[in-house]
């Protein structure tokens, strides 16, 4: 993992700005919390997620992880302006800078513990790296899934690699090429989503799966 067991031992001493953490009965819930920016992931948020997932990996008391999100979008993917250095926000995060580049997809493949994406709202672009990395994706029937970046001339290289691990190669390529929006039922049929539930049952379904 990006951060060592020793580095993550002091998790409770740190301040997280873009995510919220809750550890309860052997489960760590990571809630993405940048709703005013559609939960777009900037470098600080990615570092915070890397730290939290590293903690979950190293901590014997954590048996499962849930990825949740606040706001009306699960995540809009990467904040391209922030990663290009064009948008710098003040933040209170005290997470140390990683010693190497953080790759979201690799964080999840190296977690080695059950990880549930709790999807209540649309998923866009680089946020596919989260849902592809989880062992389970429980989604509200109103959720949608799309890779619209191709319409802006950006090819989703990392997402495509993750999708090919789950979908037939031609299906993954088609999603990347055309930027099609999948309904939750479409995503379930393709295997991108593992469980589809009524929005009002999302909490209970995820809690039951964790149990």
PDB file of C-alpha atoms in Angstrom:
ATOM      1  CA  UNK A   1       0.000   0.000   0.000  1.00  0.00           C
ATOM      2  CA  UNK A   2       0.990   3.633  -0.422  1.00  0.00           C
ATOM      3  CA  UNK A   3       1.270   4.212   3.336  1.00  0.00           C
ATOM      4  CA  UNK A   4       2.885   1.773   5.767  1.00  0.00           C
ATOM      5  CA  UNK A   5       1.368   0.247   8.890  1.00  0.00           C
ATOM      6  CA  UNK A   6       3.454   2.595  10.996  1.00  0.00           C
ATOM      7  CA  UNK A   7       2.362   5.660   9.031  1.00  0.00           C
ATOM      8  CA  UNK A   8      -1.333   4.798   9.355  1.00  0.00           C
ATOM      9  CA  UNK A   9      -1.192   3.885  13.047  1.00  0.00           C
ATOM     10  CA  UNK A  10      -1.942   7.519  13.922  1.00  0.00           C
ATOM     11  CA  UNK A  11      -5.102   7.788  11.809  1.00  0.00           C
ATOM     12  CA  UNK A  12      -7.142   9.281  14.663  1.00  0.00           C
ATOM     13  CA  UNK A  13      -4.604  12.094  15.036  1.00  0.00           C
ATOM     14  CA  UNK A  14      -5.132  13.323  11.465  1.00  0.00           C
ATOM     15  CA  UNK A  15      -7.665  15.685   9.956  1.00  0.00           C
ATOM     16  CA  UNK A  16      -9.413  14.657   6.732  1.00  0.00           C
ATOM     17  CA  UNK A  17     -10.878  17.456   4.603  1.00  0.00           C
ATOM     18  CA  UNK A  18     -12.514  15.672   1.658  1.00  0.00           C
ATOM     19  CA  UNK A  19     -13.560  12.341   3.158  1.00  0.00           C
ATOM     20  CA  UNK A  20     -15.312  11.253   6.331  1.00  0.00           C
ATOM     21  CA  UNK A  21     -14.394   8.083   8.207  1.00  0.00           C
ATOM     22  CA  UNK A  22     -16.429   5.865  10.503  1.00  0.00           C
ATOM     23  CA  UNK A  23     -15.102   2.651  12.016  1.00  0.00           C
ATOM     24  CA  UNK A  24     -17.734   0.445  13.596  1.00  0.00           C
ATOM     25  CA  UNK A  25     -17.900  -3.294  14.309  1.00  0.00           C
ATOM     26  CA  UNK A  26     -15.010  -4.330  12.064  1.00  0.00           C
ATOM     27  CA  UNK A  27     -16.109  -2.125   9.152  1.00  0.00           C
ATOM     28  CA  UNK A  28     -14.519   1.117   7.953  1.00  0.00           C
ATOM     29  CA  UNK A  29     -16.854   3.415   6.017  1.00  0.00           C
ATOM     30  CA  UNK A  30     -15.169   6.004   3.792  1.00  0.00           C
ATOM     31  CA  UNK A  31     -17.564   8.731   2.694  1.00  0.00           C
ATOM     32  CA  UNK A  32     -16.533  11.009  -0.161  1.00  0.00           C
ATOM     33  CA  UNK A  33     -17.448  14.507   0.963  1.00  0.00           C
ATOM     34  CA  UNK A  34     -16.967  17.196  -1.669  1.00  0.00           C
ATOM     35  CA  UNK A  35     -20.587  17.595  -2.786  1.00  0.00           C
ATOM     36  CA  UNK A  36     -20.209  21.204  -3.910  1.00  0.00           C
ATOM     37  CA  UNK A  37     -17.820  19.924  -6.614  1.00  0.00           C
ATOM     38  CA  UNK A  38     -19.872  16.803  -7.420  1.00  0.00           C
ATOM     39  CA  UNK A  39     -17.351  14.795  -5.372  1.00  0.00           C
ATOM     40  CA  UNK A  40     -14.698  15.263  -8.039  1.00  0.00           C
ATOM     41  CA  UNK A  41     -11.426  13.792  -6.804  1.00  0.00           C
ATOM     42  CA  UNK A  42      -8.539  16.218  -6.412  1.00  0.00           C
ATOM     43  CA  UNK A  43      -4.994  15.244  -5.338  1.00  0.00           C
ATOM     44  CA  UNK A  44      -5.652  15.888  -1.645  1.00  0.00           C
ATOM     45  CA  UNK A  45      -8.783  13.721  -1.652  1.00  0.00           C
ATOM     46  CA  UNK A  46      -6.935  10.943  -3.466  1.00  0.00           C
ATOM     47  CA  UNK A  47      -4.163  11.047  -0.850  1.00  0.00           C
ATOM     48  CA  UNK A  48      -6.765  10.892   1.920  1.00  0.00           C
ATOM     49  CA  UNK A  49      -8.406   7.877   0.299  1.00  0.00           C
ATOM     50  CA  UNK A  50      -5.005   6.216  -0.107  1.00  0.00           C
ATOM     51  CA  UNK A  51      -4.284   6.779   3.575  1.00  0.00           C
ATOM     52  CA  UNK A  52      -7.686   5.434   4.690  1.00  0.00           C
ATOM     53  CA  UNK A  53      -7.463   2.358   2.458  1.00  0.00           C
ATOM     54  CA  UNK A  54      -3.899   1.715   3.618  1.00  0.00           C
ATOM     55  CA  UNK A  55      -5.140   1.879   7.205  1.00  0.00           C
ATOM     56  CA  UNK A  56      -7.909  -0.603   6.390  1.00  0.00           C
ATOM     57  CA  UNK A  57      -5.395  -2.932   4.766  1.00  0.00           C
ATOM     58  CA  UNK A  58      -3.007  -2.871   7.726  1.00  0.00           C
ATOM     59  CA  UNK A  59      -5.554  -2.799  10.570  1.00  0.00           C
ATOM     60  CA  UNK A  60      -6.569  -6.312  11.728  1.00  0.00           C
ATOM     61  CA  UNK A  61      -9.787  -5.002  13.292  1.00  0.00           C
ATOM     62  CA  UNK A  62     -11.065  -3.830   9.893  1.00  0.00           C
ATOM     63  CA  UNK A  63     -12.672  -6.762   8.100  1.00  0.00           C
ATOM     64  CA  UNK A  64     -14.564  -4.838   5.416  1.00  0.00           C
ATOM     65  CA  UNK A  65     -14.707  -1.399   3.797  1.00  0.00           C
ATOM     66  CA  UNK A  66     -17.687   0.572   2.499  1.00  0.00           C
ATOM     67  CA  UNK A  67     -17.275   3.466   0.050  1.00  0.00           C
ATOM     68  CA  UNK A  68     -20.126   5.964   0.377  1.00  0.00           C
ATOM     69  CA  UNK A  69     -20.642   9.524  -0.876  1.00  0.00           C
ATOM     70  CA  UNK A  70     -22.551  12.651   0.101  1.00  0.00           C
ATOM     71  CA  UNK A  71     -24.466  14.845  -2.342  1.00  0.00           C
ATOM     72  CA  UNK A  72     -26.411  14.290  -5.548  1.00  0.00           C
ATOM     73  CA  UNK A  73     -23.522  12.653  -7.460  1.00  0.00           C
ATOM     74  CA  UNK A  74     -21.522   9.666  -6.239  1.00  0.00           C
ATOM     75  CA  UNK A  75     -18.462  11.137  -7.949  1.00  0.00           C
ATOM     76  CA  UNK A  76     -17.752  13.065 -11.133  1.00  0.00           C
ATOM     77  CA  UNK A  77     -14.335  11.425 -11.428  1.00  0.00           C
ATOM     78  CA  UNK A  78     -11.078  13.358 -11.427  1.00  0.00           C
ATOM     79  CA  UNK A  79     -10.943  17.114 -10.941  1.00  0.00           C
ATOM     80  CA  UNK A  80      -8.895  17.744 -14.075  1.00  0.00           C
ATOM     81  CA  UNK A  81      -8.117  21.385 -13.249  1.00  0.00           C
ATOM     82  CA  UNK A  82      -6.813  20.417  -9.820  1.00  0.00           C
ATOM     83  CA  UNK A  83      -4.580  17.665 -11.210  1.00  0.00           C
ATOM     84  CA  UNK A  84      -3.275  20.120 -13.809  1.00  0.00           C
ATOM     85  CA  UNK A  85      -2.384  22.548 -11.022  1.00  0.00           C
ATOM     86  CA  UNK A  86      -4.944  25.125 -12.205  1.00  0.00           C
ATOM     87  CA  UNK A  87      -7.227  24.950  -9.162  1.00  0.00           C
ATOM     88  CA  UNK A  88      -5.858  25.050  -5.622  1.00  0.00           C
ATOM     89  CA  UNK A  89      -8.231  25.112  -2.673  1.00  0.00           C
ATOM     90  CA  UNK A  90      -7.396  25.799   0.928  1.00  0.00           C
ATOM     91  CA  UNK A  91      -7.862  22.681   3.009  1.00  0.00           C
ATOM     92  CA  UNK A  92      -7.364  21.392   6.521  1.00  0.00           C
ATOM     93  CA  UNK A  93      -6.047  17.937   5.612  1.00  0.00           C
ATOM     94  CA  UNK A  94      -3.034  16.800   7.622  1.00  0.00           C
ATOM     95  CA  UNK A  95      -2.417  13.601   5.657  1.00  0.00           C
ATOM     96  CA  UNK A  96       1.280  13.344   4.741  1.00  0.00           C
ATOM     97  CA  UNK A  97       2.267  13.536   1.101  1.00  0.00           C
ATOM     98  CA  UNK A  98       2.749  10.052  -0.378  1.00  0.00           C
ATOM     99  CA  UNK A  99       6.220   8.965  -1.406  1.00  0.00           C
ATOM    100  CA  UNK A 100       4.937   7.730  -4.761  1.00  0.00           C
ATOM    101  CA  UNK A 101       2.122   8.429  -7.201  1.00  0.00           C
ATOM    102  CA  UNK A 102      -1.285   7.259  -6.027  1.00  0.00           C
ATOM    103  CA  UNK A 103      -3.167   5.103  -8.542  1.00  0.00           C
ATOM    104  CA  UNK A 104      -6.766   4.598  -7.432  1.00  0.00           C
ATOM    105  CA  UNK A 105      -7.184   1.253  -9.183  1.00  0.00           C
ATOM    106  CA  UNK A 106      -4.112  -0.226  -7.492  1.00  0.00           C
ATOM    107  CA  UNK A 107      -5.277   0.914  -4.059  1.00  0.00           C
ATOM    108  CA  UNK A 108      -8.306  -1.332  -4.331  1.00  0.00           C
ATOM    109  CA  UNK A 109      -6.532  -4.343  -5.839  1.00  0.00           C
ATOM    110  CA  UNK A 110      -4.023  -4.263  -2.967  1.00  0.00           C
ATOM    111  CA  UNK A 111      -6.629  -3.816  -0.214  1.00  0.00           C
ATOM    112  CA  UNK A 112      -7.207  -7.601   0.038  1.00  0.00           C
ATOM    113  CA  UNK A 113     -10.436  -7.167   2.019  1.00  0.00           C
ATOM    114  CA  UNK A 114     -14.101  -7.058   0.983  1.00  0.00           C
ATOM    115  CA  UNK A 115     -14.999  -3.586  -0.237  1.00  0.00           C
ATOM    116  CA  UNK A 116     -18.525  -2.419  -1.007  1.00  0.00           C
ATOM    117  CA  UNK A 117     -19.390   0.600  -3.156  1.00  0.00           C
ATOM    118  CA  UNK A 118     -22.661   2.087  -1.897  1.00  0.00           C
ATOM    119  CA  UNK A 119     -23.923   3.952  -4.960  1.00  0.00           C
ATOM    120  CA  UNK A 120     -26.906   6.236  -4.491  1.00  0.00           C
ATOM    121  CA  UNK A 121     -26.365   8.611  -7.427  1.00  0.00           C
ATOM    122  CA  UNK A 122     -24.657   8.999 -10.837  1.00  0.00           C
ATOM    123  CA  UNK A 123     -21.112   7.722 -11.347  1.00  0.00           C
ATOM    124  CA  UNK A 124     -18.944   9.444 -13.940  1.00  0.00           C
ATOM    125  CA  UNK A 125     -15.519   9.071 -15.512  1.00  0.00           C
ATOM    126  CA  UNK A 126     -12.667   8.256 -13.113  1.00  0.00           C
ATOM    127  CA  UNK A 127     -15.125   7.264 -10.385  1.00  0.00           C
ATOM    128  CA  UNK A 128     -15.444   3.997 -12.339  1.00  0.00           C
ATOM    129  CA  UNK A 129     -12.028   3.147 -10.856  1.00  0.00           C
ATOM    130  CA  UNK A 130     -13.687   2.995  -7.439  1.00  0.00           C
ATOM    131  CA  UNK A 131     -16.609   0.808  -8.429  1.00  0.00           C
ATOM    132  CA  UNK A 132     -14.429  -1.448 -10.571  1.00  0.00           C
ATOM    133  CA  UNK A 133     -12.037  -1.881  -7.653  1.00  0.00           C
ATOM    134  CA  UNK A 134     -14.689  -2.901  -5.142  1.00  0.00           C
ATOM    135  CA  UNK A 135     -15.676  -6.515  -4.602  1.00  0.00           C
ATOM    136  CA  UNK A 136     -19.371  -5.518  -4.444  1.00  0.00           C
ATOM    137  CA  UNK A 137     -21.337  -2.619  -5.920  1.00  0.00           C
ATOM    138  CA  UNK A 138     -24.747  -2.083  -4.367  1.00  0.00           C
ATOM    139  CA  UNK A 139     -26.616   0.619  -6.273  1.00  0.00           C
ATOM    140  CA  UNK A 140     -29.949   2.386  -6.052  1.00  0.00           C
ATOM    141  CA  UNK A 141     -32.137   1.699  -9.061  1.00  0.00           C
ATOM    142  CA  UNK A 142     -31.987   5.415  -9.905  1.00  0.00           C
ATOM    143  CA  UNK A 143     -28.190   5.477 -10.224  1.00  0.00           C
ATOM    144  CA  UNK A 144     -26.566   5.869 -13.638  1.00  0.00           C
ATOM    145  CA  UNK A 145     -23.083   5.211 -14.993  1.00  0.00           C
ATOM    146  CA  UNK A 146     -21.295   7.101 -17.780  1.00  0.00           C
ATOM    147  CA  UNK A 147     -17.877   7.905 -19.274  1.00  0.00           C
ATOM    148  CA  UNK A 148     -18.553  11.332 -20.830  1.00  0.00           C
ATOM    149  CA  UNK A 149     -14.916  12.447 -21.010  1.00  0.00           C
ATOM    150  CA  UNK A 150     -14.521  11.092 -24.546  1.00  0.00           C
ATOM    151  CA  UNK A 151     -16.864  13.868 -25.690  1.00  0.00           C
ATOM    152  CA  UNK A 152     -14.223  16.320 -24.457  1.00  0.00           C
ATOM    153  CA  UNK A 153     -11.444  14.536 -26.305  1.00  0.00           C
ATOM    154  CA  UNK A 154     -10.141  12.612 -23.275  1.00  0.00           C
ATOM    155  CA  UNK A 155      -9.707   8.857 -23.533  1.00  0.00           C
ATOM    156  CA  UNK A 156     -10.338   6.987 -20.227  1.00  0.00           C
ATOM    157  CA  UNK A 157      -7.229   4.822 -20.343  1.00  0.00           C
ATOM    158  CA  UNK A 158      -7.114   3.719 -16.692  1.00  0.00           C
ATOM    159  CA  UNK A 159     -10.862   3.138 -16.552  1.00  0.00           C
ATOM    160  CA  UNK A 160     -10.736   1.056 -19.710  1.00  0.00           C
ATOM    161  CA  UNK A 161      -8.095  -1.204 -18.168  1.00  0.00           C
ATOM    162  CA  UNK A 162     -10.253  -1.702 -15.077  1.00  0.00           C
ATOM    163  CA  UNK A 163     -13.410  -2.286 -17.121  1.00  0.00           C
ATOM    164  CA  UNK A 164     -11.780  -5.007 -19.202  1.00  0.00           C
ATOM    165  CA  UNK A 165     -11.310  -6.995 -15.971  1.00  0.00           C
ATOM    166  CA  UNK A 166     -15.102  -6.998 -15.518  1.00  0.00           C
ATOM    167  CA  UNK A 167     -16.782  -6.583 -18.918  1.00  0.00           C
ATOM    168  CA  UNK A 168     -16.218  -8.195 -22.318  1.00  0.00           C
ATOM    169  CA  UNK A 169     -13.505  -6.208 -24.077  1.00  0.00           C
ATOM    170  CA  UNK A 170     -15.782  -4.985 -26.883  1.00  0.00           C
ATOM    171  CA  UNK A 171     -18.411  -3.819 -24.408  1.00  0.00           C
ATOM    172  CA  UNK A 172     -15.807  -1.917 -22.393  1.00  0.00           C
ATOM    173  CA  UNK A 173     -14.388  -0.370 -25.558  1.00  0.00           C
ATOM    174  CA  UNK A 174     -17.855   0.683 -26.725  1.00  0.00           C
ATOM    175  CA  UNK A 175     -18.549   2.438 -23.409  1.00  0.00           C
ATOM    176  CA  UNK A 176     -15.241   4.294 -23.678  1.00  0.00           C
ATOM    177  CA  UNK A 177     -15.780   5.234 -27.337  1.00  0.00           C
ATOM    178  CA  UNK A 178     -19.371   6.461 -27.221  1.00  0.00           C
ATOM    179  CA  UNK A 179     -19.782   7.786 -23.698  1.00  0.00           C
ATOM    180  CA  UNK A 180     -23.085   5.958 -23.323  1.00  0.00           C
ATOM    181  CA  UNK A 181     -25.045   6.398 -20.101  1.00  0.00           C
ATOM    182  CA  UNK A 182     -25.970   3.079 -18.479  1.00  0.00           C
ATOM    183  CA  UNK A 183     -29.049   2.740 -16.322  1.00  0.00           C
ATOM    184  CA  UNK A 184     -28.621   0.781 -13.107  1.00  0.00           C
ATOM    185  CA  UNK A 185     -30.387  -2.199 -14.646  1.00  0.00           C
ATOM    186  CA  UNK A 186     -28.018  -2.046 -17.653  1.00  0.00           C
ATOM    187  CA  UNK A 187     -25.032  -1.954 -15.310  1.00  0.00           C
ATOM    188  CA  UNK A 188     -26.429  -4.881 -13.343  1.00  0.00           C
ATOM    189  CA  UNK A 189     -26.889  -6.954 -16.486  1.00  0.00           C
ATOM    190  CA  UNK A 190     -23.297  -6.247 -17.529  1.00  0.00           C
ATOM    191  CA  UNK A 191     -21.915  -7.140 -14.098  1.00  0.00           C
ATOM    192  CA  UNK A 192     -20.686  -3.629 -13.304  1.00  0.00           C
ATOM    193  CA  UNK A 193     -23.238  -3.545 -10.467  1.00  0.00           C
ATOM    194  CA  UNK A 194     -23.662  -6.603  -8.252  1.00  0.00           C
ATOM    195  CA  UNK A 195     -26.961  -5.647  -6.557  1.00  0.00           C
ATOM    196  CA  UNK A 196     -29.710  -3.182  -7.535  1.00  0.00           C
ATOM    197  CA  UNK A 197     -32.179  -2.060  -4.877  1.00  0.00           C
ATOM    198  CA  UNK A 198     -34.830   0.588  -4.306  1.00  0.00           C
ATOM    199  CA  UNK A 199     -33.181   3.802  -3.145  1.00  0.00           C
ATOM    200  CA  UNK A 200     -34.956   3.541   0.196  1.00  0.00           C
ATOM    201  CA  UNK A 201     -33.452   0.105   0.813  1.00  0.00           C
ATOM    202  CA  UNK A 202     -29.852   0.986   0.008  1.00  0.00           C
ATOM    203  CA  UNK A 203     -28.733   1.471   3.614  1.00  0.00           C
ATOM    204  CA  UNK A 204     -30.361  -1.724   4.868  1.00  0.00           C
ATOM    205  CA  UNK A 205     -29.027  -3.774   1.954  1.00  0.00           C
ATOM    206  CA  UNK A 206     -25.442  -2.619   2.455  1.00  0.00           C
ATOM    207  CA  UNK A 207     -25.676  -3.126   6.225  1.00  0.00           C
ATOM    208  CA  UNK A 208     -26.987  -6.628   5.648  1.00  0.00           C
ATOM    209  CA  UNK A 209     -24.169  -7.451   3.239  1.00  0.00           C
ATOM    210  CA  UNK A 210     -21.580  -6.154   5.700  1.00  0.00           C
ATOM    211  CA  UNK A 211     -23.111  -8.300   8.437  1.00  0.00           C
TER     212      UNK A 211
END
